[in-house]
Amino acid sequence: MEVNGSTLRRTETAPPPEQLTNGTNHTTKSPKPALLRMQSELIPRRGSLMKIANGVSQEDEDFKMRHGWDAQYTSEEYLNFLTQTFYMYYTDKRHETNGVPKRLEESNKVQDWRMKDRLKTVSAALLLCLNIGVDPPDVIKTNPCARLECWIDPTNPHGGPGNAPINQIGKALQNQYEQLSMRTRYKLLADPTVDDTKKHCSNLRKTAKEERILFHYNGHGVPKPTASGEIWVFNRNYTQYIPISLFDLQIWIGAPSLFVYDCAEAGLIIKNFNKYVKQHELENSEHRKRDPDAQLVNYADSIHLAACKEGENLPTNPDLPYDVFTSCLTTPIEMAVRFFILQNPLPTNITLSDAQNIPGKTSERRTPIGELNWIFTAITDTIAWNTLPKPLFRKLFRQDLMVAALFRNFLLAQRIMRVYHCHPVCHPEIPQTHNHPLWQSWDLAVEMILAQLPSLIASEKREIEYDYQHSSFFSEQLTAFEVYLNQGALENQVPEQLPIVLQVLLSQVHRLRALILLSKFLDLGPWAVNLALSIGIFPYVLKLLQSQALELKPVMIFIWARILAVDQSCQTDLLKDSGYQYFVSILNPAATIPGDNASEHRAMCAFIVAMFCKDFESGQKAATQPSELIEYLLYHVADADNPLLRQWSCLCLSMLWSGNAGPKWTSIGMSAHQRLCELAIDPVADVRAAMLHALTSFISTPEVTEQLAEIEEFVSSWLLIMASDGNTMVRKELLVYFSAYVRRYRSRFVVVAFEHLLDEVEIDVHGKPREDLDGAVIHRPHSRSLNGDSAPDVSAGGPFQNSIYHAVWKQVLVMSTDPQPDVAENASIIVDNVIFALLDSPLGSRAESLIEEKQQSQSQHTASSFLGLNGFSSHQSQPNTRPSTRPSTPPSPARPDSYWSSGLKRTASVAASLRQLAFGSTSVQTSPDKSQSLRGPLPERPAPRSRLPSEWSRPPDENDRHRSVLSSSPAKAPLPRSYKPRDPGNLPPLPLRSTFYEWSVEYFREPQMKPSEADEPGSVDYNERLWRRNRNDRIIAETQPLKEQAGSSRWNNSCGFFGNGTQPTKMVFHQFENHLIVADDRDSISVWDWQTSRRLHRFSNSHPPSSRTTAIRLINEDDQALLMTGSSDGSLKIYRDYSLPSSATLVSGFRALTDLIPSTRNAGLVFDWQQGRGLVLVAGDVKVIRVWNAGTEICTSDIPARSGSCVTSLTSDQVEGNVFVAGFGDGAVRVYDQRCRPAEAMVKVWKEHRQWVTGVHLQRGGTRELVTGCRSGEVKLWDIRNEKSVRTVRTSGEGVVQRALSVHEHAPVFATGSDQHVVDVWNMSGKKLSACEPHAGGFYHGNRGAPIAAQAFHPHRMMLACAAVGDGHVSLFRCNTKKEMGGENGVLV
């Protein structure tokens, strides 16, 4: 199935269902190299790669893994799944753009393909100046000589008085032109005089008005055109040749016009004609100066076709007609066949007379002559398409049917006449096409016809039975087009066969194949759609909407989706003949669609109807009458299989409702709003955002009634749950909804904002909100209300206290300090608009006095609460700040009731923390008591178990004071790639503008039929990924033999040292890159190349001053890793290109824990990342362990921690991912199983530790040991099947505090860091291998007793990093392992 471009492909060995929804899954198919899951994720047996190198030992055969998990690897089916499936997360388009559409490149913009100046050649003057029997004086004819005119011999004596040769030739010429255009009115002028010419040409212009006139001039019986610009006709007695000036002829014919000159030196006429055009333009400019409104004729709008160049004579070959140029233009098939016979060097029985005896009619494509004419049209059209500039092609081949036919045939004249030393010319000038390769295909088609001609003629005479063998030309050209598509079509390589594909659509035999190939071509992108539209594909696909053929429906849907994604102007075309009904009928769930992907085609139909209705009132009315369409869409909203269908059903409803109140009441009758609200927990973020877009349109109609207000309150209460959504795009769309809701009820939100300000003042003055003042009467100055009367009673809770408006307002306040900058900025715009409305209201003066009162009560702080909002003061609040507290929000969308039980209660001051966070604090560190007073009362620390000392349940680093020791310049925070800060001096109005619809449309502009660049063998992305996979395998293979030696070797060999500049608190190694990521005690994160001791990048994690970075992890390490950070304010952030200063970006940021109080004490936020399942387990100073799904970006479950203490450490099984373990501040260790119901998920608890658990780690490889340690220095090994620990290791003496515990992922070793400035390395048997001391500020001046602040093992290499408190340096140590390499001893880290 496809989820917005992220393909989740099932392998033969199907994974568990929950794994199929997590992230982007790439499966391997031969012959592509498999992008295997790294062995670091598996390690099914100890030393699996050593077996490959050294053979399997008896010890390995007898080995049993911890926890009984050796059974995980006995399933061949499951192992195949693990090795064939590769997951990546946060790499979809929505994470790169956050719902912001791309700027269309110039080549992808909609091109003006419609012929707005389309013309018709409505009239034609056919001048035949032959004067049969008398040769002009300046022409010398050979003997024998060409005689035929319009295939009639003028010397033939047969014919009566009314059937003279000149009349026969005239009628034949008219018949030939009628084959090109039946609707043109023709006027034959045989041997005309000047007066006749003037009279009839002027009359034709009067009747043609602004349309085109054809002027055909045959001057075979008159002298050549003069150099002064004249052509010849006769006097009335035919005794003299009379000249006609081209200047006068221009006036008679006017413009637009089309001229055909079949005479000697015809090119001279074009030259002189253009000279007189310039003369007319000068006259027109003079007229325009005298009268700006004068209607003038543009004589330059003329097209000319001439038989030869200046100075050339016409061919006189007796095998050709004398009017060979006219014959090429009006009877191209006969002329082309005759030319082929004359040029054919092979002996044949076909004579020249047979060329005119090919059976059939040119209008019937199944007959031989009709098929030949069809092929000729396709070839000449294609030659012109590939040769002419596109604007010129459209003018000559798409503007006028007569002009197009004559120019197609003109290409044939170019080819034939140059053989006889004559070169036809035209204006506008076109390139020479006589040597185009497609002419060889034409010769082949003619040859195949002529080869059958004797049999066809005999069959017509009933002499034999013979079935005509149709040409293979079109099928071969379709094959060539298919090869072009399969070999990787490029934008700069225009397919030659595209016009032929257009012609093939006329044939029912090849139509389906042509449409399929056309759809593949359109799938290449907007440039391909523009090419197809410019070639003239639109009338064909519009006509095909009248077809009811079932087999055409899927491909027609696809083609129309691609066209509308590029050009929305086709709405009127769909409305004219009710073409939109073609797609509405397919949306009917009972409709039949061929193929297995009916839901995907219905999604395209929903998109087509949405584009049809977008900003098109007539389309909205037509689509909703009758109202079945709304019911169809609501039915598809619940489609469980295809998220694209759900998404576009929502967006189609949005376009139906947008600015159109008509269908709104119909939709309410169908409970549309309730059915849409159910999508609040849809597993696909795009669907959730589409639902919000639809509901925004639902409430955006101007009508407001009491019933509508109740419905909108219901909708808003449902949507409050989505403020905790993990997807940035969804939260942005939610704010668009909130902005529309705030604008709709602006006066109520002004009162709510005023009430909130009152609460802030009461907290500052009395320490309690208004409802907790035990009946105290608060005196406030009298002021007018919003409507000009007395002020609203806000002294006892206010009219909107605990209302939906109050809840929405507080949620918007919280979102104004969202971890994601663009979300925070949009929320700030809403807040700013409400604040300005409050200050402009009758309550404004009262609000200002309250603000002053609040400023005075908090004068000891650097800023007040309410001024910290974006745009209200001269300072702009930082988009990456967060409030000290927030309204209690639901931990997951599945629990809306918990919101209403707690979300509408008064919480601590949001505005105060907003202002504080906007301007920061001047003090170095706020004392715990003072910070508590700013945030309100902190949760009480749980009572210690039994009568243990309270410090045992406190973090080991509680008393560290190192912020003032080190200093460093502020780091720059990476921003989302699509984020552009708004101008602080410009406050956008409400409602906010959503870009989600335009972003969603881009799906249909992007290729969907071909694999992505990274999956295409030979591409740069593919080769890079393949290189990384091989590199990763090599590192694993090199380090695997060392992991057994690590358990018995010393770890005190120093291998690196560098100064971080700030105090390291958290560290993590990349599995395969030479990266060490270091988080410090402020908010910055540094990325080091540990091999060169060079800092690659340093950036800010941008969390509030009162919080800290408490956890860092790397995800997608098998490919291009992302960095995930957790802060003690409850937020998670993911960074892309974290090691590159120029391209580091914030992929996503969200609040994983919504009720954490930002603090630099306690556990803060701890999390563990499961790459195989795409889950983030998040816990900390809360009562639950929250499970976030990275693929769906929603909280899937809240597992009760079953403890009154905070969670200090998390670890989980990285293979199956069902089991995870948590360590607590009271020393307890609990095991949870996600397969159980949340209330029953805790399956085991161990309480052998008595103090704060400093670390819990479950190895992902090796023996899968589970290791825990507490601050007393006690380290225990566990088996989850046992009630007691397997082994206890005492790592420190009495009074020594264990600060850190680290466990190697694969080697049987762990390290403990104490407050005695020592890092001890132990093996799993409890044997101490070595002790090492990190750098401590120098030999003489360093603090040799400084506690260990952070430490980390490399996941594969035998390397350990550590740092001490009060020192900004990181020290690296390695294991002294040896490896035999070709008889030489080498040291390998």
CSV table of C-alpha atoms in Angstrom, one decimal, residues 541-790:
chain,number,residue,atom,x,y,z
A,541,VAL,CA,-9.0,13.1,-23.3
A,542,LEU,CA,-12.0,15.4,-22.8
A,543,LYS,CA,-13.9,13.6,-25.6
A,544,LEU,CA,-13.1,10.2,-24.0
A,545,LEU,CA,-15.0,11.2,-20.9
A,546,GLN,CA,-18.1,10.4,-22.9
A,547,SER,CA,-17.0,6.8,-23.3
A,548,GLN,CA,-18.4,4.3,-20.9
A,549,ALA,CA,-15.7,1.7,-21.6
A,550,LEU,CA,-14.8,0.1,-18.3
A,551,GLU,CA,-11.2,-0.7,-19.3
A,552,LEU,CA,-10.5,3.0,-20.0
A,553,LYS,CA,-11.7,4.3,-16.6
A,554,PRO,CA,-8.5,3.6,-14.5
A,555,VAL,CA,-6.2,5.2,-17.0
A,556,MET,CA,-8.5,8.1,-17.7
A,557,ILE,CA,-8.7,8.9,-14.0
A,558,PHE,CA,-4.9,8.9,-13.7
A,559,ILE,CA,-4.5,11.2,-16.8
A,560,TRP,CA,-7.1,13.7,-15.6
A,561,ALA,CA,-5.6,13.7,-12.1
A,562,ARG,CA,-2.2,14.6,-13.6
A,563,ILE,CA,-3.7,17.3,-15.8
A,564,LEU,CA,-5.7,19.0,-13.0
A,565,ALA,CA,-2.7,18.9,-10.7
A,566,VAL,CA,-0.9,21.1,-13.1
A,567,ASP,CA,-3.6,23.2,-14.7
A,568,GLN,CA,-6.8,24.0,-12.7
A,569,SER,CA,-8.3,26.0,-15.6
A,570,CYS,CA,-9.9,22.8,-17.0
A,571,GLN,CA,-12.8,23.3,-14.5
A,572,THR,CA,-15.0,25.0,-17.1
A,573,ASP,CA,-14.3,22.2,-19.6
A,574,LEU,CA,-15.5,19.6,-17.1
A,575,LEU,CA,-18.6,21.7,-16.4
A,576,LYS,CA,-19.7,22.2,-20.0
A,577,ASP,CA,-20.6,18.7,-20.9
A,578,SER,CA,-20.9,17.4,-17.3
A,579,GLY,CA,-17.6,15.7,-17.6
A,580,TYR,CA,-17.2,15.8,-13.8
A,581,GLN,CA,-20.0,13.3,-13.5
A,582,TYR,CA,-17.6,10.7,-15.0
A,583,PHE,CA,-15.6,10.9,-11.7
A,584,VAL,CA,-18.5,11.5,-9.3
A,585,SER,CA,-20.0,8.2,-10.6
A,586,ILE,CA,-16.8,6.3,-9.8
A,587,LEU,CA,-16.9,7.6,-6.3
A,588,ASN,CA,-20.1,5.7,-5.8
A,589,PRO,CA,-19.1,2.7,-3.6
A,590,ALA,CA,-21.2,0.5,-5.8
A,591,ALA,CA,-19.4,1.5,-9.0
A,592,THR,CA,-17.2,-1.0,-10.7
A,593,ILE,CA,-13.6,-0.2,-11.5
A,594,PRO,CA,-11.3,-2.7,-13.2
A,595,GLY,CA,-8.2,-3.8,-11.4
A,596,ASP,CA,-7.2,-4.4,-7.8
A,597,ASN,CA,-6.6,-0.8,-6.7
A,598,ALA,CA,-10.1,0.7,-6.9
A,599,SER,CA,-9.6,2.7,-3.7
A,600,GLU,CA,-6.6,4.4,-5.2
A,601,HIS,CA,-8.5,5.4,-8.3
A,602,ARG,CA,-11.3,6.7,-6.1
A,603,ALA,CA,-8.8,8.8,-4.3
A,604,MET,CA,-7.8,10.3,-7.6
A,605,CYS,CA,-11.5,10.9,-8.4
A,606,ALA,CA,-11.9,12.7,-5.1
A,607,PHE,CA,-8.9,14.8,-6.0
A,608,ILE,CA,-10.3,15.6,-9.4
A,609,VAL,CA,-13.6,16.6,-8.0
A,610,ALA,CA,-11.8,18.7,-5.3
A,611,MET,CA,-9.9,20.5,-8.0
A,612,PHE,CA,-13.1,21.0,-10.0
A,613,CYS,CA,-14.7,22.7,-7.0
A,614,LYS,CA,-11.8,24.7,-5.8
A,615,ASP,CA,-12.5,28.4,-6.0
A,616,PHE,CA,-15.2,27.6,-8.6
A,617,GLU,CA,-18.7,28.3,-7.3
A,618,SER,CA,-20.5,26.9,-10.4
A,619,GLY,CA,-18.5,23.6,-9.9
A,620,GLN,CA,-19.5,23.5,-6.2
A,621,LYS,CA,-23.2,23.9,-7.0
A,622,ALA,CA,-23.1,21.4,-9.9
A,623,ALA,CA,-21.2,18.7,-7.8
A,624,THR,CA,-23.6,19.0,-4.8
A,625,GLN,CA,-26.9,18.7,-6.8
A,626,PRO,CA,-28.0,16.1,-6.0
A,627,SER,CA,-26.2,15.5,-2.6
A,628,GLU,CA,-25.1,11.9,-3.2
A,629,LEU,CA,-21.5,13.1,-3.6
A,630,ILE,CA,-21.3,14.2,0.1
A,631,GLU,CA,-22.5,10.8,1.2
A,632,TYR,CA,-20.0,9.0,-1.1
A,633,LEU,CA,-17.2,11.1,0.4
A,634,LEU,CA,-18.3,10.5,4.0
A,635,TYR,CA,-18.4,6.8,3.2
A,636,HIS,CA,-14.8,6.8,1.9
A,637,VAL,CA,-13.6,8.8,4.9
A,638,ALA,CA,-13.9,5.6,6.8
A,639,ASP,CA,-12.0,3.5,4.3
A,640,ALA,CA,-9.6,1.5,6.3
A,641,ASP,CA,-7.3,0.4,3.5
A,642,ASN,CA,-6.2,3.5,1.6
A,643,PRO,CA,-5.1,6.6,3.5
A,644,LEU,CA,-4.9,8.6,0.3
A,645,LEU,CA,-8.6,8.0,-0.3
A,646,ARG,CA,-9.4,9.2,3.3
A,647,GLN,CA,-7.2,12.2,2.8
A,648,TRP,CA,-8.7,13.4,-0.4
A,649,SER,CA,-12.3,12.6,0.6
A,650,CYS,CA,-11.7,15.1,3.4
A,651,LEU,CA,-10.1,17.6,1.1
A,652,CYS,CA,-12.9,17.2,-1.4
A,653,LEU,CA,-15.4,17.9,1.3
A,654,SER,CA,-13.4,21.0,2.3
A,655,MET,CA,-13.5,22.3,-1.3
A,656,LEU,CA,-17.3,21.7,-1.4
A,657,TRP,CA,-17.8,23.6,1.9
A,658,SER,CA,-15.3,26.4,1.2
A,659,GLY,CA,-17.2,29.6,0.9
A,660,ASN,CA,-20.4,27.7,0.1
A,661,ALA,CA,-23.0,27.5,2.9
A,662,GLY,CA,-25.4,25.4,0.7
A,663,PRO,CA,-24.1,21.9,1.3
A,664,LYS,CA,-23.3,22.6,5.0
A,665,TRP,CA,-26.7,21.9,6.3
A,666,THR,CA,-27.0,18.8,4.1
A,667,SER,CA,-23.7,17.6,5.6
A,668,ILE,CA,-24.9,18.3,9.1
A,669,GLY,CA,-27.9,16.1,8.5
A,670,MET,CA,-25.4,13.3,7.6
A,671,SER,CA,-23.4,13.9,10.8
A,672,ALA,CA,-20.4,14.9,8.7
A,673,HIS,CA,-18.7,16.8,11.5
A,674,GLN,CA,-19.0,13.8,13.8
A,675,ARG,CA,-17.7,11.4,11.3
A,676,LEU,CA,-14.8,13.6,10.5
A,677,CYS,CA,-13.9,14.1,14.1
A,678,GLU,CA,-13.3,10.3,14.4
A,679,LEU,CA,-10.2,10.8,12.2
A,680,ALA,CA,-8.5,12.7,15.0
A,681,ILE,CA,-6.6,9.4,15.8
A,682,ASP,CA,-6.1,8.3,12.2
A,683,PRO,CA,-2.7,6.6,11.9
A,684,VAL,CA,-1.7,8.7,9.0
A,685,ALA,CA,-0.7,12.4,9.7
A,686,ASP,CA,-1.8,13.5,6.2
A,687,VAL,CA,-5.3,12.3,6.9
A,688,ARG,CA,-5.5,14.0,10.2
A,689,ALA,CA,-4.4,17.3,8.7
A,690,ALA,CA,-6.9,16.8,5.8
A,691,MET,CA,-9.7,16.4,8.4
A,692,LEU,CA,-8.7,19.6,10.1
A,693,HIS,CA,-8.7,21.4,6.7
A,694,ALA,CA,-12.2,20.2,6.1
A,695,LEU,CA,-13.5,21.2,9.5
A,696,THR,CA,-11.9,24.6,9.0
A,697,SER,CA,-13.9,25.1,5.8
A,698,PHE,CA,-16.9,23.7,7.7
A,699,ILE,CA,-16.9,26.6,10.3
A,700,SER,CA,-15.7,29.3,7.9
A,701,THR,CA,-19.1,30.1,6.4
A,702,PRO,CA,-20.5,33.5,7.6
A,703,GLU,CA,-23.8,32.1,8.9
A,704,VAL,CA,-23.9,31.7,12.7
A,705,THR,CA,-26.9,30.2,14.5
A,706,GLU,CA,-27.4,28.7,17.9
A,707,GLN,CA,-27.4,25.2,16.5
A,708,LEU,CA,-24.2,25.9,14.5
A,709,ALA,CA,-22.5,27.3,17.6
A,710,GLU,CA,-23.3,24.2,19.5
A,711,ILE,CA,-22.0,22.0,16.7
A,712,GLU,CA,-18.8,24.1,16.4
A,713,GLU,CA,-18.3,23.8,20.2
A,714,PHE,CA,-18.6,20.1,19.9
A,715,VAL,CA,-16.0,20.0,17.0
A,716,SER,CA,-13.6,22.3,18.8
A,717,SER,CA,-13.8,20.2,22.0
A,718,TRP,CA,-12.9,17.1,19.9
A,719,LEU,CA,-10.0,18.9,18.2
A,720,LEU,CA,-8.4,20.1,21.4
A,721,ILE,CA,-7.1,16.6,21.8
A,722,MET,CA,-4.9,17.1,18.7
A,723,ALA,CA,-2.8,19.8,20.3
A,724,SER,CA,-0.6,17.0,21.5
A,725,ASP,CA,-0.2,15.4,18.1
A,726,GLY,CA,3.4,14.5,17.2
A,727,ASN,CA,3.2,15.8,13.7
A,728,THR,CA,4.1,19.4,12.9
A,729,MET,CA,1.8,19.6,9.9
A,730,VAL,CA,-1.2,18.5,11.9
A,731,ARG,CA,-0.5,21.0,14.7
A,732,LYS,CA,-0.1,23.8,12.1
A,733,GLU,CA,-3.4,22.8,10.6
A,734,LEU,CA,-5.0,22.7,14.0
A,735,LEU,CA,-3.9,26.3,14.5
A,736,VAL,CA,-5.5,27.3,11.2
A,737,TYR,CA,-8.7,25.8,12.6
A,738,PHE,CA,-8.3,27.7,15.9
A,739,SER,CA,-7.6,30.9,14.1
A,740,ALA,CA,-10.9,30.6,12.1
A,741,TYR,CA,-12.7,29.7,15.4
A,742,VAL,CA,-11.2,32.7,17.2
A,743,ARG,CA,-12.0,35.0,14.4
A,744,ARG,CA,-15.6,33.7,14.3
A,745,TYR,CA,-16.1,34.3,18.0
A,746,ARG,CA,-13.5,37.1,18.5
A,747,SER,CA,-15.5,39.0,21.2
A,748,ARG,CA,-15.7,36.0,23.4
A,749,PHE,CA,-12.0,35.3,23.1
A,750,VAL,CA,-11.3,38.9,24.0
A,751,VAL,CA,-13.2,38.3,27.3
A,752,VAL,CA,-11.4,35.0,27.9
A,753,ALA,CA,-8.0,36.7,27.4
A,754,PHE,CA,-9.1,39.4,29.9
A,755,GLU,CA,-10.1,36.8,32.4
A,756,HIS,CA,-6.8,35.1,32.0
A,757,LEU,CA,-5.0,38.3,32.7
A,758,LEU,CA,-7.1,38.7,35.9
A,759,ASP,CA,-6.1,35.2,37.0
A,760,GLU,CA,-2.4,36.1,36.5
A,761,VAL,CA,-2.7,39.2,38.7
A,762,GLU,CA,-4.6,37.3,41.4
A,763,ILE,CA,-1.9,34.6,41.5
A,764,ASP,CA,0.8,37.4,41.9
A,765,VAL,CA,-1.2,39.2,44.5
A,766,HIS,CA,-3.0,36.5,46.5
A,767,GLY,CA,-1.1,33.4,45.3
A,768,LYS,CA,-4.3,31.8,44.1
A,769,PRO,CA,-6.6,32.1,41.1
A,770,ARG,CA,-9.9,33.9,41.5
A,771,GLU,CA,-12.0,30.8,42.1
A,772,ASP,CA,-9.8,29.7,45.0
A,773,LEU,CA,-10.0,33.0,47.0
A,774,ASP,CA,-12.6,31.6,49.5
A,775,GLY,CA,-15.3,34.2,48.9
A,776,ALA,CA,-12.9,37.2,48.9
A,777,VAL,CA,-14.4,40.2,47.1
A,778,ILE,CA,-12.1,41.7,44.7
A,779,HIS,CA,-12.6,45.4,43.9
A,780,ARG,CA,-12.0,46.4,40.4
A,781,PRO,CA,-12.6,49.8,38.7
A,782,HIS,CA,-15.7,50.1,36.7
A,783,SER,CA,-15.5,50.0,32.9
A,784,ARG,CA,-17.7,49.4,29.9
A,785,SER,CA,-18.2,45.9,28.4
A,786,LEU,CA,-17.5,44.9,24.8
A,787,ASN,CA,-20.9,46.2,23.7
A,788,GLY,CA,-20.6,49.5,25.5
A,789,ASP,CA,-22.6,48.7,28.6
A,790,SER,CA,-21.4,47.8,32.0
